[in-house]
XYZ file of C-alpha atoms in Angstrom:
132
model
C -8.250 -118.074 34.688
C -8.283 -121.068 36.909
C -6.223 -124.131 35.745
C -7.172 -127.692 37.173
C -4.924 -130.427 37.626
C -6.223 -133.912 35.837
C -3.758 -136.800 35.519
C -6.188 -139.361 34.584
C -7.230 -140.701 31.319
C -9.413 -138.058 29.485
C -12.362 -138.966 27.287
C -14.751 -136.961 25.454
C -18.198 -137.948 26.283
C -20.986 -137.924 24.303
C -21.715 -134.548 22.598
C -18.695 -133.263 24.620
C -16.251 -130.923 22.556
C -12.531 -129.977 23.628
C -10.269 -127.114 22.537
C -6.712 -128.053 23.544
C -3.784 -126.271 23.848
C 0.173 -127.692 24.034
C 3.133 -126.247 25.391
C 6.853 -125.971 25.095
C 8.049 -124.563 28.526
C 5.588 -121.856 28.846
C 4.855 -120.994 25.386
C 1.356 -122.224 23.907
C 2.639 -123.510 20.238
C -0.274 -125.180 19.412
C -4.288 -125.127 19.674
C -6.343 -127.685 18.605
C -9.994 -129.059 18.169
C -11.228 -132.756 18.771
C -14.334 -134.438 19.662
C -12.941 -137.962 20.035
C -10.868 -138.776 22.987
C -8.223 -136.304 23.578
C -5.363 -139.159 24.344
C -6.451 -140.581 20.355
C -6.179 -136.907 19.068
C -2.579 -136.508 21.135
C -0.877 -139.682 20.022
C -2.070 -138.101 16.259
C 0.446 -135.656 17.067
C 3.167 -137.273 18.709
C 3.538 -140.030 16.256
C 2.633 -138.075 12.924
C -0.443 -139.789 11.717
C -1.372 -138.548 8.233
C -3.452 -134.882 8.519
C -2.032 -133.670 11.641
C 0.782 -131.461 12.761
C 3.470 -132.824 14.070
C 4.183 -132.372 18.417
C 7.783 -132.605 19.184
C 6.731 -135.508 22.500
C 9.857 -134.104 24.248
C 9.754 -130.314 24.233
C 5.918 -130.603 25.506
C 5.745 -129.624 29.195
C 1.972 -129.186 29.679
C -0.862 -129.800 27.459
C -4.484 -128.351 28.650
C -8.218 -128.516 27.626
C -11.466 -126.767 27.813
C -14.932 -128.514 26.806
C -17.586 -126.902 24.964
C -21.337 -127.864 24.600
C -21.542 -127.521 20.791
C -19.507 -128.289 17.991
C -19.835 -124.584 16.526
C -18.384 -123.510 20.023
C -15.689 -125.701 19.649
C -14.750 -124.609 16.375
C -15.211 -120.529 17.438
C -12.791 -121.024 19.888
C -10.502 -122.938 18.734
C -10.313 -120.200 15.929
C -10.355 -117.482 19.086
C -7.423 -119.065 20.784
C -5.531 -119.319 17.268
C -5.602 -115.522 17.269
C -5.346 -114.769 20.353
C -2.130 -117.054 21.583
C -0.602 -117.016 17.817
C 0.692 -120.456 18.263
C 3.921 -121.061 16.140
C 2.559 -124.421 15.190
C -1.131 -123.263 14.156
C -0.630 -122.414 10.404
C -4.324 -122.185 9.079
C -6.862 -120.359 11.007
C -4.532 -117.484 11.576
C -5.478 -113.937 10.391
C -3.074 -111.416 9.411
C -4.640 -108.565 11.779
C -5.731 -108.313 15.294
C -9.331 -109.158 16.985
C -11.832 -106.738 17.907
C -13.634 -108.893 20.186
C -13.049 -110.904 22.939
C -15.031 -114.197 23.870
C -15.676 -114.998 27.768
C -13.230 -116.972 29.059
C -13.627 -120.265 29.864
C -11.883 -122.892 32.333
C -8.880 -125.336 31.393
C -8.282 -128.413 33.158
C -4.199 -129.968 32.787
C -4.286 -132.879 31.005
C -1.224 -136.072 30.712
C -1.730 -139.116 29.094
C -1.472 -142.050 30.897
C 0.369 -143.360 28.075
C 2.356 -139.942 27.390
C 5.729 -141.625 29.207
C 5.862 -144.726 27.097
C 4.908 -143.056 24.191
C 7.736 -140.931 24.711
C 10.192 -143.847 25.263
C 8.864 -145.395 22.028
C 9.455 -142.542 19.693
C 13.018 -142.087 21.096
C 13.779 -145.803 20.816
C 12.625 -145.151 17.307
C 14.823 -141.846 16.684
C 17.872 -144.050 18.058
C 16.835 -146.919 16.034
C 17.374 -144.461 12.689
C 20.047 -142.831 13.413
C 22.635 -145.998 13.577
């Protein structure tokens, strides 16, 4: 599996489709699905808009993506990765036995935010801002 470095701003382009995947240290806790840009779909996370699952912006220490041509690829894998990695955040999609098959393998590219720093600032300015 080869990982590629990308620091710059990641968009999905038109009829593009990403699987994502977050960690904490170097556990995968969470796999994901978007076809809008992947910063939109991250800050979802980080700041708890309505529908999605909450990312702790501090424990994550690499978040990674993989494209796919069609949407019913996208979803398939998504739902492959779910069972394979068993992500402690993923709570639907998971089956309660093993797979029998295995999908080719496909490449991931490292992905940060451009924002991810000040968005991290911001939600700990907000933390602070609560607890006094």
């Amino acid at each position: 599996m080869r990982i590629i470095k990308k620091r710059e701003v990641r968009k999905a382009g038109k009829g593009e489709h990403l699987v994502y995947r977050i960690y904490y240290g170097d556990e995968i806790v969470y796999v994901g699905r978007t076809s809008q840009p992947l910063c939109d779909r991250l800050r979802s996370h980080f700041f708890k808009k309505k529908y999605y699952i909450l990312i702790d912006i501090n424990q994550v220490t690499k978040i990674e993506y993989s494209v796919y041509k069609t949407v019913a690829d996208m979803y398939l894998y998504e739902i492959y990765w779910i069972n394979t990695f068993h992500p402690r955040l993923n709570k639907s999609d998971r089956a309660g036995d093993d797979l029998t098959v295995q999908l080719p393998n496909v490449r991931w590219m490292q992905y940060t935010p451009r924002l991810f720093e000040k968005w991290k600032a911001d939600i700990n300015e907000s933390r602070n801002a609560t607890k006094k």
